[in-house]
């Protein structure tokens, strides 16, 4: 649905995005990077607010810059918290509905429907200037969805939401994703992203660091062996069996059992299961502390 | 090309009471000046008072209002970052700018007409509605508002701090050209508005300061037949350029663009 081919964008002497090639399809994709990584530039390119300096950006096969055909299938929830402050939430969402090409009655009906969906039905007739950050986020999501777009772009959508609000927001995103919509979520909070999706686009200093499934990206990082924590009452016996395996890099004993580093995690997990059964090893729990987004991001940025 | 909801939105944005209040107060002030001139300027007829206040204050207030309200069409949206909601929707940029422009013109023209009515009331009293020049002034204000708004909108798209240029044009260039020999007044919107309204030369024009301020110290040969088409053409060309420019170039929230 969204395709970037060698897309670069310069702001005078400063580069915002550098030679990025990637494709974004249905489902939730997280756009991840630190501040200044190029997330907002990528969002702006995709939403047709700016043109690439070099390369190409297409959405549904069309160039997005000032292209109403693209905006018919795209909903955008920007990071900014600025609104027409004297409007009520309902008036604002209706106005966006009209901008989306709906008739007044249709915009009214759709606005009410989406406001209900984001849980703002009881507060939508108050002026936006009195809204909290969380209420603004919900109204922004409602306006992005008003015309039932196939592509939804959300720039830092969970900022300012309370835990219940975050849970409801994530549930809604998963529902939309299950309907086959392509959802691109920009964030710099790894914990948030991890709850949303495993499909990532990692940016750093304007460059594309990695794209794809988190686990696949992690497995490709050979330079950093996987850590596996094993909780057991008999750490020495477990260690003696594990050290015989070729891809074990190190073994370290700790209070709960042991922590090992492995080169080929898939092969290790297959072998480990066999060992547990054959050798009757008493394992109470095992986990991989660095098989998460934060570690992957950390490793990639270091690389 | 024209979207009524964008027009309504622009009118509602511009016609908020706190935005209109200074202009309403200015209208009352002009009425007061037009009435007071009778006691201050001995032999001034109601026509003199009406013409002097109109040319010195009302027309310039229209230009100033156009400078202020033209900034709300794009510049203010960029400043307040709400431009992003307009530019990422399936409504063409040309439609957005044109509809908002028309909304701005209506507000500026109505404000100008209100100030003109106040001035007429101060000069003629209840007889203002029976004065032919008053209706010519209303026409001049309506067409002048369209021309000022289009030109100032174009300036606001082309340069930062457009307000400064608009005010320099209104209070510098337009004041000067009305008083310079030759035909440089052809390039003045205000001179064309005077051409439409055809005010009689006032007896106060023997006073050099008043004649400079009213732009009557050199002869203005413009008439409605020339000025109406000229201002309409200026409006159409300027708004056409605005639409093309706005469609072609990027508009990002200001702090991000810097």
XYZ file of C-alpha atoms in Angstrom:
561
model
C 0.000 0.000 0.000
C 2.795 2.422 0.898
C 6.103 2.249 -0.905
C 9.277 4.288 -0.527
C 12.032 3.773 -3.082
C 15.384 5.403 -2.308
C 13.493 8.286 -0.778
C 15.587 11.115 0.635
C 14.550 14.455 1.961
C 16.810 17.395 2.683
C 15.903 20.551 4.605
C 18.531 22.902 3.210
C 21.834 21.510 4.482
C 20.163 19.123 6.934
C 19.089 15.664 5.909
C 15.765 14.477 7.273
C 15.589 11.099 5.567
C 18.398 9.366 3.729
C 17.837 6.859 0.924
C 15.027 4.885 2.528
C 13.468 1.960 0.697
C 10.634 0.039 2.330
C 7.104 -1.212 1.826
C 4.250 -1.008 4.306
C 1.293 -3.339 3.911
C -1.836 -4.288 5.864
C -1.578 -4.698 9.623
C 0.124 -2.578 12.222
C 3.642 -1.398 11.439
C 5.618 0.587 13.955
C 7.867 3.376 12.817
C 10.525 3.554 15.445
C 13.436 5.822 16.140
C 14.837 8.340 18.549
C 13.993 12.039 18.320
C 15.420 13.366 15.049
C 15.589 9.906 13.460
C 13.362 10.954 10.565
C 10.007 9.525 11.678
C 8.069 12.745 11.186
C 9.767 13.383 7.838
C 8.727 9.921 6.668
C 5.183 10.572 7.913
C 5.088 13.892 6.069
C 6.322 12.294 2.867
C 3.683 9.587 3.061
C 0.932 12.079 3.914
C 1.925 14.277 0.974
C 2.790 17.332 3.010
C 6.272 17.385 1.497
C 7.944 15.916 -1.581
C 11.025 13.707 -1.508
C 14.190 15.501 -2.648
C 15.230 12.327 -4.448
C 13.605 8.928 -4.826
C 9.934 8.108 -4.888
C 7.042 7.738 -2.463
C 3.761 6.158 -3.521
C 0.560 5.392 -1.658
C -1.815 3.006 -3.392
C 0.233 3.547 -6.556
C -0.121 7.358 -6.508
C 2.277 10.092 -5.513
C 0.785 11.580 -2.374
C 1.823 15.259 -2.577
C -1.364 17.390 -2.707
C -3.189 14.422 -4.210
C -6.836 14.137 -3.081
C -7.039 10.612 -4.552
C -4.505 9.442 -1.969
C -6.219 11.249 0.902
C -9.463 9.418 0.115
C -7.849 6.176 1.288
C -5.694 7.664 4.028
C -6.435 8.998 7.494
C -3.798 10.952 9.353
C -3.512 11.610 13.058
C -0.702 14.169 13.466
C 1.500 14.532 16.513
C 0.584 18.189 17.033
C -1.986 19.065 19.663
C -3.219 22.155 17.866
C -6.858 22.360 16.878
C -9.438 24.982 16.095
C -9.770 25.590 19.802
C -13.126 27.367 19.676
C -14.814 24.375 18.032
C -16.283 21.506 19.982
C -14.895 18.034 19.427
C -18.010 17.066 17.494
C -17.858 20.150 15.272
C -14.204 19.476 14.526
C -14.742 15.853 13.531
C -17.730 16.876 11.391
C -15.630 19.549 9.712
C -12.968 16.964 8.876
C -15.744 14.723 7.532
C -16.826 17.519 5.201
C -13.198 17.962 4.113
C -13.217 14.248 3.348
C -15.965 14.912 0.829
C -19.016 13.837 2.849
C -22.381 15.550 2.736
C -23.429 17.336 5.938
C -25.817 14.570 7.149
C -23.265 11.860 6.362
C -20.504 13.777 8.147
C -22.764 14.199 11.178
C -23.613 10.493 11.257
C -20.002 9.371 10.783
C -18.714 11.867 13.346
C -21.129 10.575 15.972
C -20.166 6.985 15.135
C -16.393 7.586 15.404
C -16.700 9.748 18.504
C -18.599 6.918 20.160
C -15.909 4.474 19.041
C -13.091 6.471 20.664
C -15.068 6.919 23.878
C -15.671 10.654 23.620
C -19.452 10.670 23.242
C -20.068 12.257 26.630
C -17.483 15.042 26.218
C -17.582 15.890 22.541
C -19.829 18.937 22.902
C -17.287 20.840 24.975
C -14.899 23.317 23.372
C -11.593 21.716 22.405
C -9.643 24.366 24.333
C -10.874 22.676 27.532
C -9.725 19.183 26.491
C -6.966 17.244 28.224
C -4.122 15.706 26.212
C -5.812 12.301 26.289
C -9.116 13.718 25.026
C -7.275 15.447 22.205
C -5.631 12.164 21.214
C -9.022 10.478 21.027
C -10.535 13.253 18.930
C -7.528 13.093 16.621
C -8.080 9.378 16.138
C -11.796 9.949 15.469
C -11.038 12.528 12.757
C -8.441 10.212 11.173
C -11.000 7.391 10.906
C -14.035 9.403 9.870
C -13.970 8.384 6.206
C -13.081 4.736 6.949
C -9.688 4.906 5.249
C -7.694 1.833 4.243
C -4.483 3.415 5.527
C -4.207 5.097 8.913
C -1.089 6.988 9.965
C -0.694 7.770 13.644
C 2.117 10.018 14.833
C 2.927 9.406 18.529
C -0.696 8.450 19.251
C -0.361 7.242 22.832
C 1.186 10.421 24.254
C -0.905 11.695 27.125
C -3.227 8.708 27.380
C -3.787 7.120 30.792
C -3.270 3.324 31.159
C -6.950 2.548 30.574
C -6.992 4.865 27.584
C -3.864 3.212 26.183
C -5.412 -0.217 26.529
C -8.612 0.910 24.787
C -6.607 2.646 22.069
C -4.470 -0.445 21.428
C -7.543 -2.681 21.359
C -9.101 -0.387 18.772
C -5.940 -0.435 16.664
C -5.911 -4.239 16.706
C -9.561 -4.293 15.636
C -8.788 -1.956 12.751
C -5.790 -4.075 11.809
C -7.961 -7.189 11.760
C -10.214 -5.421 9.261
C -7.242 -5.400 6.862
C -6.271 -1.788 7.265
C -2.662 -0.700 7.031
C -1.742 1.195 10.176
C 1.577 2.962 10.509
C 2.313 4.076 14.054
C 5.231 6.344 14.804
C 6.689 6.222 18.287
C 9.904 6.543 20.224
C 8.597 4.633 23.232
C 9.688 1.038 22.719
C 7.430 -0.429 25.383
C 4.363 1.018 23.649
C 5.396 -0.321 20.281
C 6.113 -3.773 21.627
C 2.501 -4.034 22.797
C 1.232 -3.022 19.391
C 3.107 -5.033 16.835
C 6.182 -7.036 15.943
C 6.438 -5.488 12.504
C 8.917 -2.638 12.575
C 10.625 0.058 10.594
C 13.654 1.246 12.536
C 15.123 4.633 11.658
C 18.269 6.207 13.006
C 19.680 9.602 11.956
C 17.571 9.579 8.815
C 18.645 6.113 7.686
C 16.676 2.897 7.641
C 18.335 0.586 10.167
C 16.073 -2.412 9.807
C 12.626 -3.397 8.657
C 10.508 -6.481 9.218
C 9.569 -8.774 12.097
C 11.226 -8.080 15.438
C 12.226 -11.726 16.002
C 13.708 -12.029 12.532
C 15.677 -8.827 12.984
C 16.945 -10.071 16.339
C 18.010 -13.414 14.933
C 20.018 -11.654 12.229
C 22.047 -9.789 14.818
C 24.760 -12.484 15.045
C 27.228 -10.131 16.657
C 25.158 -10.120 19.852
C 24.471 -13.654 21.197
C 21.043 -14.298 22.660
C 20.840 -14.367 26.411
C 18.640 -17.043 27.964
C 17.797 -17.133 31.667
C 17.092 -20.590 33.049
C 15.591 -21.044 36.486
C 16.459 -24.422 37.953
C 17.201 -26.183 41.288
C 20.141 -28.053 39.683
C 22.152 -25.430 37.761
C 25.398 -27.404 37.642
C 23.796 -30.452 36.011
C 21.921 -28.295 33.491
C 25.130 -26.361 32.734
C 27.112 -29.559 32.156
C 24.658 -30.673 29.475
C 24.414 -27.256 27.843
C 28.161 -26.603 27.592
C 28.430 -29.637 25.358
C 26.382 -27.816 22.729
C 28.417 -26.101 19.999
C 26.553 -22.786 19.876
C 26.741 -21.999 23.627
C 28.974 -18.951 24.039
C 29.006 -18.564 27.832
C 27.368 -19.800 31.016
C 26.954 -17.703 34.142
C 25.486 -18.866 37.437
C 23.136 -16.652 39.417
C 20.761 -16.793 42.379
C 17.869 -18.391 40.463
C 19.863 -20.706 38.239
C 21.977 -19.703 35.278
C 22.154 -17.344 32.337
C 23.638 -18.505 29.064
C 24.526 -16.846 25.781
C 23.765 -18.703 22.549
C 24.636 -18.061 18.901
C 21.767 -19.878 17.215
C 18.656 -19.460 19.369
C 16.334 -21.554 17.156
C 18.700 -24.528 17.216
C 19.226 -24.051 20.927
C 15.528 -24.052 21.790
C 15.004 -27.215 19.733
C 17.911 -28.971 21.424
C 17.029 -27.643 24.873
C 13.568 -29.189 24.717
C 15.074 -32.543 23.759
C 17.611 -32.342 26.607
C 14.942 -31.553 29.197
C 13.004 -34.678 28.263
C 15.924 -37.040 27.709
C 17.957 -35.962 30.758
C 14.918 -35.234 32.923
C 16.227 -31.734 33.748
C 14.238 -29.898 36.428
C 13.589 -26.522 34.813
C 11.103 -24.196 36.519
C 11.223 -21.327 34.013
C 13.240 -19.843 31.171
C 13.134 -16.501 29.392
C 15.110 -14.366 26.958
C 15.784 -10.917 28.454
C 17.229 -9.414 25.268
C 14.718 -10.731 22.795
C 12.767 -7.514 23.081
C 12.547 -4.368 21.094
C 14.658 -2.316 23.435
C 17.632 -4.659 23.134
C 17.248 -4.961 19.380
C 17.081 -1.224 18.993
C 20.046 -0.774 21.299
C 22.126 -3.324 19.371
C 21.201 -1.817 16.010
C 22.020 1.711 17.039
C 25.367 0.508 18.420
C 26.066 -1.328 15.184
C -13.602 25.040 -6.821
C -15.887 26.387 -4.096
C -16.845 24.468 -0.951
C -19.600 26.076 1.100
C -18.517 24.430 4.369
C -15.014 25.888 4.018
C -16.536 29.272 3.292
C -18.765 28.991 6.369
C -15.830 27.820 8.471
C -13.749 30.822 7.335
C -16.595 33.251 8.043
C -17.155 31.747 11.496
C -13.428 31.881 12.252
C -13.179 35.522 11.206
C -16.487 36.751 12.557
C -15.818 35.912 16.175
C -16.863 38.794 18.403
C -13.405 39.485 19.813
C -12.008 39.696 16.286
C -14.728 42.052 15.094
C -14.782 44.294 18.146
C -11.839 46.569 17.147
C -13.424 47.177 13.749
C -16.836 47.871 15.244
C -15.254 50.368 17.628
C -13.386 51.908 14.688
C -16.734 52.358 12.916
C -18.155 54.235 15.909
C -14.992 56.323 16.065
C -15.376 57.253 12.394
C -19.000 58.230 12.974
C -17.854 60.428 15.842
C -15.137 62.074 13.733
C -17.560 62.694 10.842
C -19.982 64.349 13.254
C -17.305 66.287 15.148
C -15.768 67.769 12.005
C -18.912 69.900 11.683
C -18.049 71.777 14.863
C -14.285 71.788 14.246
C -14.043 72.734 10.590
C -16.328 75.792 10.310
C -17.444 75.734 6.662
C -17.305 71.945 6.054
C -20.422 70.615 4.374
C -21.740 67.102 5.176
C -20.328 66.014 1.789
C -16.879 67.300 2.771
C -16.975 65.515 6.105
C -18.221 62.301 4.551
C -15.597 62.333 1.815
C -12.708 63.257 4.092
C -13.464 60.545 6.663
C -14.158 57.987 3.950
C -10.920 58.610 2.081
C -8.752 59.110 5.132
C -10.117 56.396 7.364
C -12.685 53.998 5.917
C -10.756 52.977 2.808
C -7.561 52.554 4.803
C -9.411 50.550 7.442
C -10.673 48.265 4.672
C -7.097 47.766 3.466
C -5.900 47.135 7.011
C -8.733 44.664 7.660
C -7.830 42.887 4.420
C -4.196 42.625 5.583
C -5.300 41.179 8.929
C -7.923 38.778 7.600
C -5.886 37.600 4.608
C -3.335 36.336 7.141
C -5.967 33.978 8.585
C -6.369 32.138 5.278
C -3.000 30.386 5.205
C -0.333 32.120 7.336
C -2.221 31.756 10.585
C -3.026 28.111 9.850
C 0.681 27.498 9.274
C 1.561 29.423 12.436
C -0.959 27.484 14.539
C -0.076 24.220 12.779
C -3.725 23.474 11.942
C -2.730 23.616 8.257
C -1.964 19.899 8.505
C -5.678 19.069 8.887
C -6.491 20.969 5.710
C -3.674 19.618 3.564
C -4.109 15.922 4.306
C -7.774 15.609 3.260
C -9.319 14.799 -0.097
C -10.215 18.412 -0.832
C -8.011 20.127 -3.394
C -5.750 22.897 -2.191
C -7.229 25.238 -4.795
C -10.704 24.693 -3.340
C -9.417 25.257 0.191
C -7.752 28.568 -0.576
C -10.487 29.889 -2.833
C -13.333 29.083 -0.433
C -11.473 30.567 2.508
C -10.620 33.637 0.427
C -14.283 34.225 -0.390
C -15.137 33.851 3.313
C -12.504 36.454 4.177
C -13.701 38.864 1.483
C -17.273 38.702 2.777
C -16.173 39.537 6.331
C -13.876 42.396 5.243
C -16.498 43.833 2.876
C -19.212 43.729 5.545
C -16.912 45.387 8.068
C -16.022 48.074 5.510
C -19.693 48.640 4.735
C -20.469 48.917 8.434
C -17.728 51.533 8.876
C -18.974 53.365 5.786
C -22.502 53.393 7.166
C -21.245 54.747 10.496
C -19.338 57.488 8.648
C -22.418 58.348 6.576
C -24.520 58.451 9.737
C -22.030 60.809 11.373
C -21.902 63.098 8.324
C -25.481 63.016 6.980
C -27.475 61.685 9.887
C -30.490 59.559 8.894
C -30.276 60.924 5.328
C -27.282 58.714 4.583
C -29.460 56.157 2.809
C -30.616 58.762 0.281
C -27.042 59.664 -0.775
C -25.953 58.215 -4.132
C -22.269 58.411 -3.184
C -22.915 56.136 -0.207
C -24.039 53.310 -2.487
C -21.087 53.891 -4.827
C -18.856 53.634 -1.763
C -20.454 50.315 -0.800
C -19.692 49.012 -4.291
C -16.132 50.354 -4.100
C -15.644 48.672 -0.720
C -17.013 45.328 -1.943
C -14.764 45.259 -5.010
C -11.829 46.842 -3.179
C -12.054 44.181 -0.433
C -11.828 41.436 -3.044
C -8.786 43.066 -4.652
C -6.980 43.843 -1.396
C -7.618 40.350 -0.020
C -6.355 38.668 -3.190
C -3.201 40.788 -3.407
C -2.431 40.507 0.310
C -3.102 36.767 0.290
C -0.604 36.407 -2.551
C 1.950 38.428 -0.584
C 1.340 36.253 2.497
C 2.033 33.131 0.422
C 5.216 34.564 -1.030
C 6.926 36.124 1.966
C 7.162 35.792 5.727
C 5.973 38.770 7.777
C 3.569 39.684 4.998
C 1.653 42.059 7.260
C 4.565 44.506 7.192
C 4.532 44.619 3.385
C 0.758 45.000 3.277
C 0.820 47.907 5.716
C 3.671 49.576 3.838
C 1.677 49.222 0.626
C -1.474 50.660 2.177
C -0.061 53.502 4.225
C 3.056 54.206 2.209
C 2.630 53.470 -1.470
C -1.078 54.186 -1.731
C -0.845 57.465 0.166
C 2.050 58.553 -2.012
C 0.687 57.576 -5.427
C -2.583 59.457 -4.901
C -0.597 62.634 -4.553
C 2.126 62.169 -7.124
C 1.938 63.730 -10.575
C 1.550 61.353 -13.509
C -0.441 58.136 -13.631
C 1.166 55.988 -10.975
C -2.193 55.869 -9.191
C -3.249 53.260 -11.738
C -1.318 50.789 -9.593
C -3.200 51.753 -6.420
C -6.269 49.818 -5.313
C -7.400 52.758 -3.231
C -7.231 55.093 -6.241
C -9.455 52.673 -8.138
C -11.884 52.608 -5.228
C -12.001 56.397 -5.442
C -12.571 56.004 -9.161
C -15.636 53.851 -8.458
C -17.053 56.059 -5.712
C -16.435 59.372 -7.599
C -16.336 61.619 -4.555
C -16.548 65.317 -5.386
C -13.378 67.301 -4.651
C -13.959 68.647 -1.166
C -13.673 72.269 -0.094
C -11.262 70.915 2.509
C -8.900 69.941 -0.297
C -7.622 73.509 -0.272
C -5.996 72.426 3.013
C -2.757 70.735 1.873
C -2.547 68.215 4.751
C -6.125 67.069 4.254
C -5.698 66.779 0.505
C -2.532 64.690 0.926
C -4.193 62.413 3.454
C -7.234 61.953 1.243
C -5.073 61.426 -1.853
C -6.650 64.357 -3.642
C -3.650 66.579 -4.226
C -3.285 65.352 -7.809
C -6.045 64.614 -10.255
C -7.464 61.077 -10.378
C -8.994 60.484 -13.792
C -10.234 56.998 -12.993
C -13.899 56.172 -13.377
C -16.040 53.215 -12.467
C -15.935 51.977 -16.063
C -12.195 51.555 -15.804
C -11.755 50.809 -12.119
C -14.383 48.079 -11.684
C -12.922 45.840 -14.425
C -9.363 46.632 -13.311
C -10.025 45.619 -9.680
C -11.936 42.522 -10.762
C -9.094 41.480 -13.067
C -6.546 42.124 -10.297
C -8.628 39.978 -7.930
C -9.023 37.118 -10.405
C -5.364 37.100 -11.449
C -4.089 37.356 -7.871
C -6.348 34.610 -6.530
C -5.484 32.432 -9.521
C -1.794 32.852 -8.726
C -2.527 32.090 -5.058
C -4.294 28.848 -6.007
C -1.464 27.767 -8.293
C 1.204 28.651 -5.734
C -0.592 26.978 -2.845
C -1.136 23.822 -4.897
C 2.473 23.581 -5.988
C 4.468 24.436 -2.873
C 4.895 22.836 0.537
C 3.301 24.365 3.593
C 4.580 23.042 6.882
C 4.015 24.321 10.386
C 6.350 27.298 10.770
C 8.787 26.067 13.440
C 9.342 22.836 11.513
C 10.006 24.706 8.324
C 12.728 26.850 9.864
